[in-house]
Amino acid sequence: MSVHSEIDDTLRRLGSVEPPSGLERRVNLRLQNSRDRFSTRVTRTIATCALAASVALSAVVLNPALRSRVFHHASAPSMPAVNTPRVVAPVSGGFGAASAVHVPVEPVPVQPTPVNQGRGRSRSGRAVLPTGNLAPLPRGVAAPHASPAVSPDPAH
Amino acid sequence: MAAPEQETHARVTALVEEYSTTLYRVAYSVTRNTADAEDVVQETFLRVLRHRNKLAEVRDYRVWLVRIAWNLVLDRKRRAKTRPQVDDFEDLARVLPTGELSAERRVITAQRHARILALIDTLPAREREVLLLSAVQELSTVEIALVLDTTESTIRSRLYRARHALAALLEQEGSLQ
């Protein structure tokens, strides 16, 4: 037998090896086991997660301190408290114009409700047809012709 | 179980029925150990099951499966550094089909096969791999090229070199004896 035919014979035999009987059955069995294990693992993981979530939720709902911490954590100060100066409203007057309290000494007379005094408008605010002088008003700021000098309210 | 999942399992089962023997031969060509070869086949289909969402994209199942098995068997060999059981002539004589030979003749033939296989293991990796895959009857040169991710002409030249190197080694051994 020549060398090349020996090589061919060896390779042919090597490549036509018969697998042990029942190989397919064993492979399928192992695949089945793997599937079962996988599905069991998934089910167990889901059950564990659900149990943990329900326990955590129950703890939050039943424990008032925990509940207030969980549900009101957003309104709680995130920064530690620092020594900031407290602002106390003074008894009279104030620090500035915005916080000052001005109490008039005498009662202030109630002004009549200001209504639109423009042309073409009634006191109720509804539009009315002009009946008087229809001449257009001059442009610019009109000064009253004769108005008595009114002293300003001492309260204001 | 959902219908698509059942369909996938049916497809994997069909692949097991169709390609187990081929994969076993591919694995055995490297491991030369029945248990290891069977482990590789099982591991191959476990990988298939793990990547079952890719099944629809596969064009050639044979090439795809052989590639998985081939990578697994090479990994296993690299990791374990186990020597093939070529010294166990009785086992080799039992596994390799020798036809209607007498017991004595069968052992001598097995010894000769074991010697040739040992010499194949001394070849450079690329040539050895092509030679071993070419031994698997179900695989064509084109398929071997696809498995090894190279061209058909490269496979042919490697095969030629491997056979000549092996023949030279055998002739050298024969002249020494």
Short mmCIF file of C-alpha atoms in Angstrom, two decimals, chain A residues 35-51:
data_model
loop_
_atom_site.label_atom_id
_atom_site.label_comp_id
_atom_site.label_asym_id
_atom_site.label_seq_id
_atom_site.Cartn_x
_atom_site.Cartn_y
_atom_site.Cartn_z
CA ARG A 35 -34.66 24.83 28.61
CA ASP A 36 -36.29 23.68 31.84
CA ARG A 37 -33.47 25.09 33.91
CA PHE A 38 -33.70 28.37 32.03
CA SER A 39 -37.46 28.68 32.47
CA THR A 40 -37.18 27.72 36.16
CA ARG A 41 -34.49 30.34 36.66
CA VAL A 42 -36.58 33.00 34.93
CA THR A 43 -39.67 32.11 36.96
CA ARG A 44 -37.69 32.12 40.19
CA THR A 45 -36.10 35.47 39.37
CA ILE A 46 -39.48 37.04 38.58
CA ALA A 47 -41.00 35.62 41.78
CA THR A 48 -38.09 36.87 43.87
CA CYS A 49 -38.32 40.35 42.37
CA ALA A 50 -42.07 40.48 42.92
CA LEU A 51 -41.71 39.32 46.52
#
